[in-house]
Amino acid sequence: MSGFEFSETHQAVEEFLRRYCTEEIEPLVPQLEEGSLSSSEVLRKLSATFQMKEMFAEPMLMARNKKRNEDEANKSGGSGSGSDPAIPAILFKELSRVSPGLSLCLLSTFGCGATIASKAPLELAERLALPLLSLETVGCWALTEPATGSDAFAMRTTATLDGDTVTLNGSKAFISNAPCADVFLIYARLVEQASDRDDKTRIFPVVVEKGTPGLTLGKAIRKMGMHACPTGEIFFDDVAVPRSHLLGDPAKPARDVAEATLSTERAAIVAMCLGVIERCLQDATRYAIDREQFGKPIAAFQLTQQKLARMFVAKENVQNLLLKLIWLQAEKRGTPAEISGAKWYATEAAVSVAMDAIQLMGGMGYSSESAPERLMRDIKLWTIGGGTSEIQQLTIAKHLLRQEGFSIDLAGGYSNDASQT
Ligand SMILES: Cc1cc2nc3c(=O)[nH]c(=O)nc-3n(C[C@H](O)[C@H](O)[C@H](O)COP(=O)(O)OP(=O)(O)OC[C@H]3O[C@@H](n4cnc5c(N)ncnc54)[C@H](O)[C@@H]3O)c2cc1C
């Protein structure tokens, strides 16, 4: 990254992916949407072409062991680009220009794989994370439950420890990739004593593999958009897995793993929004020039020009936010307010740009033949998923007020430490 744009290397990756997505993936979108072609098949092909194993999976696992990483880096003369946050951002952006649903499948598998790669014992990480991050298998990660969405840490699914076994009971709802996943990363409340049942800090990820007795799946739900990515429920009835599948130290609060996954997801969502905005602006601009009414191109009308200008400014803002997030990720910095602010702005901007594109394109915009119609339905998810726009605003306010000694929680509670000093 240099200044306000991607570096030359990043631009080359962007160009390569743009061509691949346009030529190889876009023609398959109708089949992905109707479900006659699975997203995992398309992603596996992308992975082989883009050498995901070498780009992400292996470098991420190498980073687990610093010494081994250094040895490998010395041998190969450099480290993989798995540590460069711009590369996945470009991947999410370019995929979202043609199919945000496909991008969501990728995000869910990456979210599951990256957590296992960084937190699981090495043997488990190598066995499960490598194929996930190479997109050979499908992963999902599950926080939301039927009764707990925004209040995610009030979850009811429990994990209990008995010797070398962890047992899960409960259920999850609205989980992307659940109907087709090979590996499930389940957030559960670790209950060792009665008081743990209300403790919102004892939230641990537990790895469950497809076919484990007691694990059952609901059918894929019908929904407004993101048709390329199935969403469903997961049920746990005494699902027993080895102790090594519980990630983290039960002696310590572990909610930070879930929070870190959410932050990474929010940055990826900003990249997806930029892809949708770029595509809508491009299609709307071309349409405005080609479409004639009252004897001239509609691009000649100032109300059309105003829409294009508004879309352009949204693109510039979201692009700048994404470049800043990538920089923050590389520097291992970033406050919750910065991340939530970017997610909130980008998702609302993407919906608004897609709606502007539809309006500008008239009947053609409303028709399923146009990309903006589908992109709008897909991207609307992100004002809800990964934390709603309302929750992002509360998170920003919480962070700002805390700096002044005024503490709030998302349930409306507060304490004013500043007034007591
Ligand atoms: C297609 C799809 C895919 C998904 N994929 C996943 C996944 O892979 N993994 C996963 O864990 N989850 C996933 N989710 C769940 C998603 O993260 C939740 O839907 C989201 O967090 C909101 O929760 P909820 O739907 O229960 O809404 P609720 O929490 O019931 O909220 C309803 C409304 O109340 C508002 N609200 C709630 N609390 C407050 C408050 N304190 N102040 C003001 N307003 C408030 C909300 O903003 C919202 O407008 C997915 C959802 C969908 C639709």
GROMACS .gro file of C-alpha atoms and ligand atoms in nm:
model
  474
    1MET     CA    1   0.000   0.000   0.000
    2SER     CA    2   0.132   0.347  -0.078
    3GLY     CA    3  -0.046   0.663   0.032
    4PHE     CA    4  -0.410   0.664  -0.076
    5GLU     CA    5  -0.393   0.370  -0.317
    6PHE     CA    6  -0.286   0.008  -0.341
    7SER     CA    7   0.081  -0.059  -0.421
    8GLU     CA    8   0.182  -0.176  -0.771
    9THR     CA    9   0.192  -0.539  -0.650
   10HIS     CA   10  -0.154  -0.506  -0.500
   11GLN     CA   11  -0.282  -0.346  -0.820
   12ALA     CA   12  -0.144  -0.641  -1.018
   13VAL     CA   13  -0.326  -0.885  -0.785
   14GLU     CA   14  -0.643  -0.675  -0.821
   15GLU     CA   15  -0.618  -0.680  -1.200
   16PHE     CA   16  -0.556  -1.056  -1.208
   17LEU     CA   17  -0.854  -1.122  -0.979
   18ARG     CA   18  -1.078  -0.877  -1.167
   19ARG     CA   19  -1.016  -1.065  -1.490
   20TYR     CA   20  -1.059  -1.405  -1.325
   21CYS     CA   21  -1.383  -1.308  -1.150
   22THR     CA   22  -1.528  -1.146  -1.463
   23GLU     CA   23  -1.433  -1.421  -1.705
   24GLU     CA   24  -1.452  -1.734  -1.492
   25ILE     CA   25  -1.695  -1.663  -1.206
   26GLU     CA   26  -1.954  -1.412  -1.331
   27PRO     CA   27  -2.091  -1.649  -1.599
   28LEU     CA   28  -2.157  -1.903  -1.318
   29VAL     CA   29  -2.352  -1.662  -1.095
   30PRO     CA   30  -2.701  -1.770  -1.217
   31GLN     CA   31  -2.619  -2.134  -1.128
   32LEU     CA   32  -2.477  -2.027  -0.790
   33GLU     CA   33  -2.791  -1.823  -0.719
   34GLU     CA   34  -3.032  -2.105  -0.801
   35GLY     CA   35  -2.818  -2.359  -0.611
   36SER     CA   36  -2.738  -2.590  -0.905
   37LEU     CA   37  -2.366  -2.518  -0.853
   38SER     CA   38  -2.204  -2.513  -0.509
   39SER     CA   39  -1.993  -2.219  -0.402
   40SER     CA   40  -1.731  -2.452  -0.256
   41GLU     CA   41  -1.668  -2.597  -0.603
   42VAL     CA   42  -1.609  -2.249  -0.749
   43LEU     CA   43  -1.390  -2.147  -0.454
   44ARG     CA   44  -1.180  -2.464  -0.481
   45LYS     CA   45  -1.101  -2.376  -0.842
   46LEU     CA   46  -1.017  -2.019  -0.743
   47SER     CA   47  -0.792  -2.151  -0.468
   48ALA     CA   48  -0.597  -2.372  -0.709
   49THR     CA   49  -0.556  -2.088  -0.960
   50PHE     CA   50  -0.461  -1.832  -0.696
   51GLN     CA   51  -0.239  -2.077  -0.500
   52MET     CA   52  -0.421  -2.011  -0.174
   53LYS     CA   53  -0.235  -2.290   0.003
   54GLU     CA   54   0.096  -2.117  -0.054
   55MET     CA   55  -0.050  -1.764  -0.017
   56PHE     CA   56  -0.250  -1.803   0.306
   57ALA     CA   57  -0.268  -2.147   0.456
   58GLU     CA   58   0.098  -2.234   0.493
   59PRO     CA   59   0.222  -1.886   0.600
   60MET     CA   60  -0.054  -1.866   0.862
   61LEU     CA   61   0.044  -2.199   1.012
   62MET     CA   62   0.412  -2.110   0.994
   63ALA     CA   63   0.342  -1.796   1.193
   64ARG     CA   64   0.232  -2.026   1.479
   65ASN     CA   65   0.590  -2.113   1.546
   66LYS     CA   66   0.821  -1.816   1.519
   67LYS     CA   67   1.140  -2.016   1.497
   68ARG     CA   68   1.005  -2.243   1.228
   69ASN     CA   69   0.876  -1.936   1.047
   70GLU     CA   70   1.218  -1.772   1.053
   71ASP     CA   71   1.388  -2.091   0.936
   72GLU     CA   72   1.143  -2.129   0.647
   73ALA     CA   73   1.169  -1.761   0.555
   74ASN     CA   74   1.548  -1.792   0.543
   75LYS     CA   75   1.522  -2.102   0.328
   76SER     CA   76   1.271  -1.960   0.083
   77GLY     CA   77   1.406  -1.607   0.090
   78GLY     CA   78   1.089  -1.444   0.213
   79SER     CA   79   0.760  -1.484   0.393
   80GLY     CA   80   0.431  -1.562   0.223
   81SER     CA   81   0.179  -1.292   0.153
   82GLY     CA   82  -0.052  -1.455   0.407
   83SER     CA   83   0.065  -1.189   0.648
   84ASP     CA   84  -0.030  -0.903   0.414
   85PRO     CA   85  -0.388  -0.797   0.503
   86ALA     CA   86  -0.428  -0.617   0.170
   87ILE     CA   87  -0.438  -0.947  -0.023
   88PRO     CA   88  -0.751  -1.095   0.143
   89ALA     CA   89  -0.913  -0.749   0.129
   90ILE     CA   90  -0.861  -0.736  -0.248
   91LEU     CA   91  -0.992  -1.091  -0.278
   92PHE     CA   92  -1.312  -1.008  -0.085
   93LYS     CA   93  -1.357  -0.689  -0.288
   94GLU     CA   94  -1.313  -0.846  -0.629
   95LEU     CA   95  -1.535  -1.146  -0.550
   96SER     CA   96  -1.805  -0.910  -0.422
   97ARG     CA   97  -1.808  -0.722  -0.754
   98VAL     CA   98  -1.961  -1.036  -0.905
   99SER     CA   99  -2.103  -1.230  -0.607
  100PRO     CA  100  -2.107  -1.107  -0.244
  101GLY     CA  101  -2.260  -1.448  -0.158
  102LEU     CA  102  -1.948  -1.625  -0.277
  103SER     CA  103  -1.740  -1.376  -0.083
  104LEU     CA  104  -1.946  -1.458   0.230
  105CYS     CA  105  -1.874  -1.831   0.186
  106LEU     CA  106  -1.504  -1.748   0.166
  107LEU     CA  107  -1.525  -1.523   0.473
  108SER     CA  108  -1.695  -1.793   0.683
  109THR     CA  109  -1.441  -2.059   0.587
  110PHE     CA  110  -1.150  -1.819   0.646
  111GLY     CA  111  -1.295  -1.706   0.982
  112CYS     CA  112  -1.319  -2.068   1.097
  113GLY     CA  113  -0.978  -2.166   0.953
  114ALA     CA  114  -0.787  -1.862   1.080
  115THR     CA  115  -0.908  -1.910   1.439
  116ILE     CA  116  -0.816  -2.279   1.435
  117ALA     CA  117  -0.478  -2.196   1.275
  118SER     CA  118  -0.390  -1.949   1.548
  119LYS     CA  119  -0.554  -2.106   1.857
  120ALA     CA  120  -0.573  -2.484   1.819
  121PRO     CA  121  -0.297  -2.726   1.919
  122LEU     CA  122  -0.056  -2.770   1.628
  123GLU     CA  123  -0.174  -3.119   1.527
  124LEU     CA  124  -0.537  -3.006   1.508
  125ALA     CA  125  -0.441  -2.681   1.332
  126GLU     CA  126  -0.244  -2.868   1.065
  127ARG     CA  127  -0.513  -3.128   1.012
  128LEU     CA  128  -0.810  -2.889   0.993
  129ALA     CA  129  -0.688  -2.533   0.927
  130LEU     CA  130  -0.466  -2.613   0.630
  131PRO     CA  131  -0.750  -2.757   0.415
  132LEU     CA  132  -0.988  -2.482   0.534
  133LEU     CA  133  -0.754  -2.197   0.444
  134SER     CA  134  -0.675  -2.367   0.112
  135LEU     CA  135  -1.054  -2.385   0.052
  136GLU     CA  136  -1.042  -2.763   0.011
  137THR     CA  137  -1.298  -2.792   0.292
  138VAL     CA  138  -1.582  -2.564   0.407
  139GLY     CA  139  -1.598  -2.399   0.749
  140CYS     CA  140  -1.843  -2.191   0.944
  141TRP     CA  141  -1.827  -2.001   1.269
  142ALA     CA  142  -2.125  -1.975   1.497
  143LEU     CA  143  -2.203  -1.715   1.759
  144THR     CA  144  -2.570  -1.632   1.699
  145GLU     CA  145  -2.850  -1.837   1.859
  146PRO     CA  146  -3.229  -1.833   1.818
  147ALA     CA  147  -3.266  -1.615   2.130
  148THR     CA  148  -2.940  -1.418   2.119
  149GLY     CA  149  -2.825  -1.206   1.823
  150SER     CA  150  -2.707  -0.856   1.918
  151ASP     CA  151  -2.675  -0.978   2.277
  152ALA     CA  152  -2.449  -1.258   2.148
  153PHE     CA  153  -2.257  -1.320   2.469
  154ALA     CA  154  -2.579  -1.406   2.652
  155MET     CA  155  -2.571  -1.731   2.452
  156ARG     CA  156  -2.724  -2.045   2.599
  157THR     CA  157  -2.519  -2.314   2.426
  158THR     CA  158  -2.300  -2.474   2.691
  159ALA     CA  159  -1.971  -2.660   2.690
  160THR     CA  160  -1.892  -2.884   2.988
  161LEU     CA  161  -1.556  -3.045   3.061
  162ASP     CA  162  -1.524  -3.400   3.187
  163GLY     CA  163  -1.169  -3.534   3.183
  164ASP     CA  164  -1.053  -3.536   2.823
  165THR     CA  165  -1.397  -3.468   2.679
  166VAL     CA  166  -1.589  -3.147   2.605
  167THR     CA  167  -1.965  -3.183   2.563
  168LEU     CA  168  -2.182  -2.930   2.379
  169ASN     CA  169  -2.556  -2.876   2.423
  170GLY     CA  170  -2.772  -2.608   2.264
  171SER     CA  171  -2.827  -2.462   1.919
  172LYS     CA  172  -2.712  -2.193   1.677
  173ALA     CA  173  -2.916  -1.997   1.420
  174PHE     CA  174  -2.847  -1.799   1.102
  175ILE     CA  175  -2.507  -1.956   1.043
  176SER     CA  176  -2.347  -1.899   0.701
  177ASN     CA  177  -2.218  -2.217   0.537
  178ALA     CA  178  -2.371  -2.435   0.814
  179PRO     CA  179  -2.571  -2.656   0.573
  180CYS     CA  180  -2.255  -2.749   0.379
  181ALA     CA  181  -1.975  -2.718   0.638
  182ASP     CA  182  -1.710  -2.980   0.712
  183VAL     CA  183  -1.582  -2.797   1.021
  184PHE     CA  184  -1.787  -2.595   1.272
  185LEU     CA  185  -1.633  -2.339   1.505
  186ILE     CA  186  -1.890  -2.312   1.782
  187TYR     CA  187  -1.884  -2.043   2.048
  188ALA     CA  188  -2.020  -2.183   2.374
  189ARG     CA  189  -2.035  -2.084   2.738
  190LEU     CA  190  -1.796  -2.297   2.939
  191VAL     CA  191  -1.985  -2.405   3.249
  192GLU     CA  192  -1.779  -2.550   3.532
  193GLN     CA  193  -1.990  -2.421   3.819
  194ALA     CA  194  -2.345  -2.285   3.855
  195SER     CA  195  -2.238  -1.916   3.846
  196ASP     CA  196  -2.076  -1.967   3.501
  197ARG     CA  197  -2.424  -1.989   3.346
  198ASP     CA  198  -2.457  -1.608   3.362
  199ASP     CA  199  -2.091  -1.522   3.303
  200LYS     CA  200  -2.060  -1.342   2.967
  201THR     CA  201  -1.679  -1.368   2.972
  202ARG     CA  202  -1.657  -1.748   2.964
  203ILE     CA  203  -1.720  -1.778   2.590
  204PHE     CA  204  -1.488  -2.031   2.421
  205PRO     CA  205  -1.462  -2.159   2.064
  206VAL     CA  206  -1.504  -2.535   2.029
  207VAL     CA  207  -1.416  -2.720   1.708
  208VAL     CA  208  -1.669  -2.979   1.588
  209GLU     CA  209  -1.631  -3.191   1.276
  210LYS     CA  210  -1.911  -3.297   1.044
  211GLY     CA  211  -2.054  -3.637   1.136
  212THR     CA  212  -1.990  -3.605   1.511
  213PRO     CA  213  -2.273  -3.791   1.691
  214GLY     CA  214  -2.538  -3.556   1.833
  215LEU     CA  215  -2.468  -3.281   1.574
  216THR     CA  216  -2.767  -3.212   1.346
  217LEU     CA  217  -2.831  -2.943   1.088
  218GLY     CA  218  -3.144  -2.754   0.985
  219LYS     CA  219  -3.237  -2.697   0.621
  220ALA     CA  220  -3.097  -2.388   0.447
  221ILE     CA  221  -3.332  -2.095   0.516
  222ARG     CA  222  -3.490  -1.886   0.239
  223LYS     CA  223  -3.369  -1.527   0.244
  224MET     CA  224  -3.361  -1.191   0.064
  225GLY     CA  225  -3.010  -1.219  -0.081
  226MET     CA  226  -2.673  -1.393  -0.044
  227HIS     CA  227  -2.827  -1.690  -0.227
  228ALA     CA  228  -2.482  -1.821  -0.318
  229CYS     CA  229  -2.415  -1.883   0.051
  230PRO     CA  230  -2.646  -2.121   0.241
  231THR     CA  231  -2.754  -2.019   0.593
  232GLY     CA  232  -2.889  -2.257   0.856
  233GLU     CA  233  -2.934  -2.381   1.210
  234ILE     CA  234  -2.711  -2.619   1.405
  235PHE     CA  235  -2.824  -2.836   1.699
  236PHE     CA  236  -2.608  -3.000   1.967
  237ASP     CA  237  -2.740  -3.289   2.171
  238ASP     CA  238  -2.455  -3.412   2.394
  239VAL     CA  239  -2.198  -3.355   2.120
  240ALA     CA  240  -1.871  -3.488   2.266
  241VAL     CA  241  -1.532  -3.383   2.126
  242PRO     CA  242  -1.174  -3.422   2.260
  243ARG     CA  243  -1.053  -3.163   2.513
  244SER     CA  244  -0.803  -3.029   2.255
  245HIS     CA  245  -1.100  -2.902   2.050
  246LEU     CA  246  -1.178  -2.639   2.313
  247LEU     CA  247  -0.957  -2.344   2.214
  248GLY     CA  248  -0.812  -2.133   2.491
  249ASP     CA  249  -0.733  -2.168   2.856
  250PRO     CA  250  -1.042  -2.235   3.074
  251ALA     CA  251  -0.866  -2.058   3.359
  252LYS     CA  252  -0.883  -1.727   3.168
  253PRO     CA  253  -1.173  -1.528   3.021
  254ALA     CA  254  -1.175  -1.601   2.646
  255ARG     CA  255  -1.431  -1.370   2.494
  256ASP     CA  256  -1.146  -1.188   2.317
  257VAL     CA  257  -1.121  -1.469   2.056
  258ALA     CA  258  -1.479  -1.405   1.945
  259GLU     CA  259  -1.422  -1.029   1.955
  260ALA     CA  260  -1.104  -1.058   1.743
  261THR     CA  261  -1.290  -1.273   1.486
  262LEU     CA  262  -1.567  -1.011   1.472
  263SER     CA  263  -1.313  -0.731   1.415
  264THR     CA  264  -1.147  -0.923   1.131
  265GLU     CA  265  -1.489  -0.995   0.984
  266ARG     CA  266  -1.586  -0.628   1.001
  267ALA     CA  267  -1.272  -0.527   0.805
  268ALA     CA  268  -1.351  -0.789   0.538
  269ILE     CA  269  -1.707  -0.655   0.518
  270VAL     CA  270  -1.573  -0.307   0.434
  271ALA     CA  271  -1.378  -0.462   0.144
  272MET     CA  272  -1.694  -0.639   0.025
  273CYS     CA  273  -1.886  -0.310   0.037
  274LEU     CA  274  -1.621  -0.140  -0.175
  275GLY     CA  275  -1.652  -0.414  -0.438
  276VAL     CA  276  -2.029  -0.361  -0.457
  277ILE     CA  277  -1.993   0.019  -0.473
  278GLU     CA  278  -1.731   0.006  -0.749
  279ARG     CA  279  -1.942  -0.231  -0.956
  280CYS     CA  280  -2.265  -0.032  -0.913
  281LEU     CA  281  -2.091   0.294  -1.005
  282GLN     CA  282  -1.936   0.133  -1.313
  283ASP     CA  283  -2.262  -0.021  -1.436
  284ALA     CA  284  -2.465   0.294  -1.363
  285THR     CA  285  -2.215   0.519  -1.544
  286ARG     CA  286  -2.216   0.300  -1.856
  287TYR     CA  287  -2.594   0.275  -1.851
  288ALA     CA  288  -2.633   0.653  -1.816
  289ILE     CA  289  -2.427   0.706  -2.131
  290ASP     CA  290  -2.599   0.431  -2.336
  291ARG     CA  291  -2.962   0.488  -2.234
  292GLU     CA  292  -3.143   0.762  -2.423
  293GLN     CA  293  -3.467   0.937  -2.320
  294PHE     CA  294  -3.614   1.261  -2.454
  295GLY     CA  295  -3.373   1.226  -2.746
  296LYS     CA  296  -3.050   1.230  -2.543
  297PRO     CA  297  -2.842   1.012  -2.311
  298ILE     CA  298  -2.978   1.023  -1.956
  299ALA     CA  299  -2.618   1.111  -1.855
  300ALA     CA  300  -2.695   1.459  -1.991
  301PHE     CA  301  -2.956   1.518  -1.718
  302GLN     CA  302  -2.822   1.685  -1.406
  303LEU     CA  303  -3.029   1.468  -1.170
  304THR     CA  304  -2.848   1.165  -1.320
  305GLN     CA  305  -2.513   1.340  -1.280
  306GLN     CA  306  -2.594   1.412  -0.916
  307LYS     CA  307  -2.646   1.039  -0.846
  308LEU     CA  308  -2.315   0.952  -1.009
  309ALA     CA  309  -2.138   1.220  -0.803
  310ARG     CA  310  -2.295   1.088  -0.481
  311MET     CA  311  -2.189   0.732  -0.566
  312PHE     CA  312  -1.836   0.848  -0.646
  313VAL     CA  313  -1.798   1.022  -0.309
  314ALA     CA  314  -1.920   0.709  -0.128
  315LYS     CA  315  -1.663   0.504  -0.322
  316GLU     CA  316  -1.383   0.743  -0.227
  317ASN     CA  317  -1.482   0.741   0.142
  318VAL     CA  318  -1.515   0.361   0.165
  319GLN     CA  319  -1.189   0.312  -0.023
  320ASN     CA  320  -1.009   0.544   0.220
  321LEU     CA  321  -1.162   0.362   0.516
  322LEU     CA  322  -1.052   0.028   0.374
  323LEU     CA  323  -0.695   0.150   0.314
  324LYS     CA  324  -0.683   0.277   0.672
  325LEU     CA  325  -0.817  -0.054   0.810
  326ILE     CA  326  -0.556  -0.248   0.611
  327TRP     CA  327  -0.286  -0.023   0.752
  328LEU     CA  328  -0.422  -0.065   1.107
  329GLN     CA  329  -0.430  -0.445   1.062
  330ALA     CA  330  -0.070  -0.449   0.937
  331GLU     CA  331   0.035  -0.235   1.236
  332LYS     CA  332  -0.175  -0.455   1.471
  333ARG     CA  333  -0.365  -0.146   1.584
  334GLY     CA  334  -0.723  -0.023   1.556
  335THR     CA  335  -0.977   0.077   1.817
  336PRO     CA  336  -1.328  -0.072   1.830
  337ALA     CA  337  -1.458   0.275   1.736
  338GLU     CA  338  -1.244   0.285   1.420
  339ILE     CA  339  -1.347  -0.065   1.313
  340SER     CA  340  -1.717  -0.027   1.398
  341GLY     CA  341  -1.725   0.320   1.241
  342ALA     CA  342  -1.582   0.187   0.915
  343LYS     CA  343  -1.823  -0.110   0.913
  344TRP     CA  344  -2.126   0.108   0.985
  345TYR     CA  345  -2.040   0.373   0.725
  346ALA     CA  346  -1.936   0.128   0.451
  347THR     CA  347  -2.241  -0.097   0.481
  348GLU     CA  348  -2.493   0.188   0.482
  349ALA     CA  349  -2.305   0.354   0.192
  350ALA     CA  350  -2.305   0.031  -0.012
  351VAL     CA  351  -2.682  -0.013   0.029
  352SER     CA  352  -2.741   0.351  -0.062
  353VAL     CA  353  -2.514   0.333  -0.371
  354ALA     CA  354  -2.680   0.013  -0.490
  355MET     CA  355  -3.023   0.178  -0.449
  356ASP     CA  356  -2.899   0.485  -0.643
  357ALA     CA  357  -2.774   0.257  -0.922
  358ILE     CA  358  -3.112   0.080  -0.938
  359GLN     CA  359  -3.295   0.415  -0.952
  360LEU     CA  360  -3.062   0.552  -1.218
  361MET     CA  361  -3.114   0.240  -1.432
  362GLY     CA  362  -3.495   0.255  -1.399
  363GLY     CA  363  -3.682  -0.065  -1.494
  364MET     CA  364  -3.357  -0.228  -1.599
  365GLY     CA  365  -3.216  -0.156  -1.251
  366TYR     CA  366  -3.514  -0.329  -1.088
  367SER     CA  367  -3.480  -0.627  -1.322
  368SER     CA  368  -3.285  -0.933  -1.214
  369GLU     CA  369  -3.086  -0.895  -1.535
  370SER     CA  370  -2.893  -0.608  -1.377
  371ALA     CA  371  -2.612  -0.660  -1.126
  372PRO     CA  372  -2.721  -0.378  -0.888
  373GLU     CA  373  -3.054  -0.553  -0.816
  374ARG     CA  374  -2.873  -0.862  -0.682
  375LEU     CA  375  -2.586  -0.671  -0.524
  376MET     CA  376  -2.833  -0.456  -0.327
  377ARG     CA  377  -3.014  -0.763  -0.190
  378ASP     CA  378  -2.682  -0.926  -0.104
  379ILE     CA  379  -2.510  -0.630   0.057
  380LYS     CA  380  -2.811  -0.536   0.271
  381LEU     CA  381  -2.711  -0.830   0.494
  382TRP     CA  382  -2.415  -0.632   0.620
  383THR     CA  383  -2.622  -0.365   0.795
  384ILE     CA  384  -2.745  -0.661   1.007
  385GLY     CA  385  -2.484  -0.941   1.013
  386GLY     CA  386  -2.150  -0.904   1.192
  387GLY     CA  387  -2.328  -0.669   1.437
  388THR     CA  388  -2.614  -0.443   1.325
  389SER     CA  389  -2.568  -0.076   1.235
  390GLU     CA  390  -2.726   0.011   1.572
  391ILE     CA  391  -2.473  -0.204   1.759
  392GLN     CA  392  -2.185  -0.042   1.566
  393GLN     CA  393  -2.310   0.303   1.675
  394LEU     CA  394  -2.335   0.189   2.038
  395THR     CA  395  -1.983   0.047   2.018
  396ILE     CA  396  -1.847   0.378   1.888
  397ALA     CA  397  -2.025   0.574   2.161
  398LYS     CA  398  -1.909   0.327   2.425
  399HIS     CA  399  -1.547   0.377   2.321
  400LEU     CA  400  -1.572   0.758   2.303
  401LEU     CA  401  -1.748   0.792   2.639
  402ARG     CA  402  -1.510   0.552   2.811
  403GLN     CA  403  -1.222   0.787   2.726
  404GLU     CA  404  -1.401   1.047   2.944
  405GLY     CA  405  -1.461   0.802   3.230
  406PHE     CA  406  -1.829   0.740   3.143
  407SER     CA  407  -1.899   0.367   3.098
  408ILE     CA  408  -2.198   0.229   2.912
  409ASP     CA  409  -2.300  -0.123   2.819
  410LEU     CA  410  -2.508  -0.231   2.521
  411ALA     CA  411  -2.805  -0.302   2.750
  412GLY     CA  412  -2.839   0.067   2.840
  413GLY     CA  413  -2.654   0.050   3.175
  414TYR     CA  414  -2.403   0.322   3.264
  415SER     CA  415  -2.167   0.445   3.533
  416ASN     CA  416  -2.009   0.788   3.550
  417ASP     CA  417  -1.663   0.740   3.696
  418ALA     CA  418  -1.563   1.092   3.586
  419SER     CA  419  -1.817   1.258   3.821
  420GLN     CA  420  -1.664   1.077   4.120
  421THR     CA  421  -1.313   1.218   4.068
  422LIG     C1  422  -2.782  -1.427   0.610
  422LIG     C2  423  -2.724  -1.423   0.749
  422LIG     C3  424  -2.602  -1.484   0.773
  422LIG     C4  425  -2.549  -1.485   0.904
  422LIG     N1  426  -2.432  -1.552   0.928
  422LIG     C5  427  -2.389  -1.566   1.058
  422LIG     C6  428  -2.277  -1.647   1.090
  422LIG     O1  429  -2.212  -1.705   1.002
  422LIG     N2  430  -2.239  -1.660   1.221
  422LIG     C7  431  -2.308  -1.599   1.322
  422LIG     O2  432  -2.270  -1.615   1.438
  422LIG     N3  433  -2.416  -1.520   1.295
  422LIG     C8  434  -2.457  -1.502   1.166
  422LIG     N4  435  -2.568  -1.425   1.138
  422LIG     C9  436  -2.641  -1.363   1.249
  422LIG    C10  437  -2.622  -1.213   1.257
  422LIG     O3  438  -2.494  -1.182   1.306
  422LIG    C11  439  -2.735  -1.158   1.346
  422LIG     O4  440  -2.855  -1.166   1.268
  422LIG    C12  441  -2.711  -1.016   1.391
  422LIG     O5  442  -2.606  -1.009   1.483
  422LIG    C13  443  -2.837  -0.952   1.455
  422LIG     O6  444  -2.894  -1.037   1.548
  422LIG     P1  445  -3.053  -1.068   1.541
  422LIG     O7  446  -3.084  -1.108   1.403
  422LIG     O8  447  -3.085  -1.163   1.650
  422LIG     O9  448  -3.122  -0.930   1.567
  422LIG     P2  449  -3.162  -0.870   1.711
  422LIG    O10  450  -3.044  -0.871   1.800
  422LIG    O11  451  -3.286  -0.937   1.758
  422LIG    O12  452  -3.195  -0.719   1.673
  422LIG    C14  453  -3.320  -0.676   1.618
  422LIG    C15  454  -3.315  -0.523   1.606
  422LIG    O13  455  -3.297  -0.466   1.736
  422LIG    C16  456  -3.186  -0.378   1.736
  422LIG     N5  457  -3.120  -0.378   1.866
  422LIG    C17  458  -3.079  -0.486   1.940
  422LIG     N6  459  -3.020  -0.445   2.054
  422LIG    C18  460  -3.021  -0.309   2.052
  422LIG    C19  461  -2.974  -0.207   2.140
  422LIG     N7  462  -2.910  -0.237   2.254
  422LIG     N8  463  -2.993  -0.078   2.105
  422LIG    C20  464  -3.057  -0.046   1.988
  422LIG     N9  465  -3.103  -0.137   1.902
  422LIG    C21  466  -3.085  -0.266   1.931
  422LIG    C22  467  -3.095  -0.435   1.627
  422LIG    O14  468  -3.000  -0.339   1.581
  422LIG    C23  469  -3.196  -0.476   1.521
  422LIG    O15  470  -3.232  -0.365   1.444
  422LIG    C24  471  -2.620  -1.420   1.009
  422LIG    C25  472  -2.740  -1.355   0.981
  422LIG    C26  473  -2.794  -1.357   0.854
  422LIG    C27  474  -2.926  -1.288   0.829
   0.00000   0.00000   0.00000
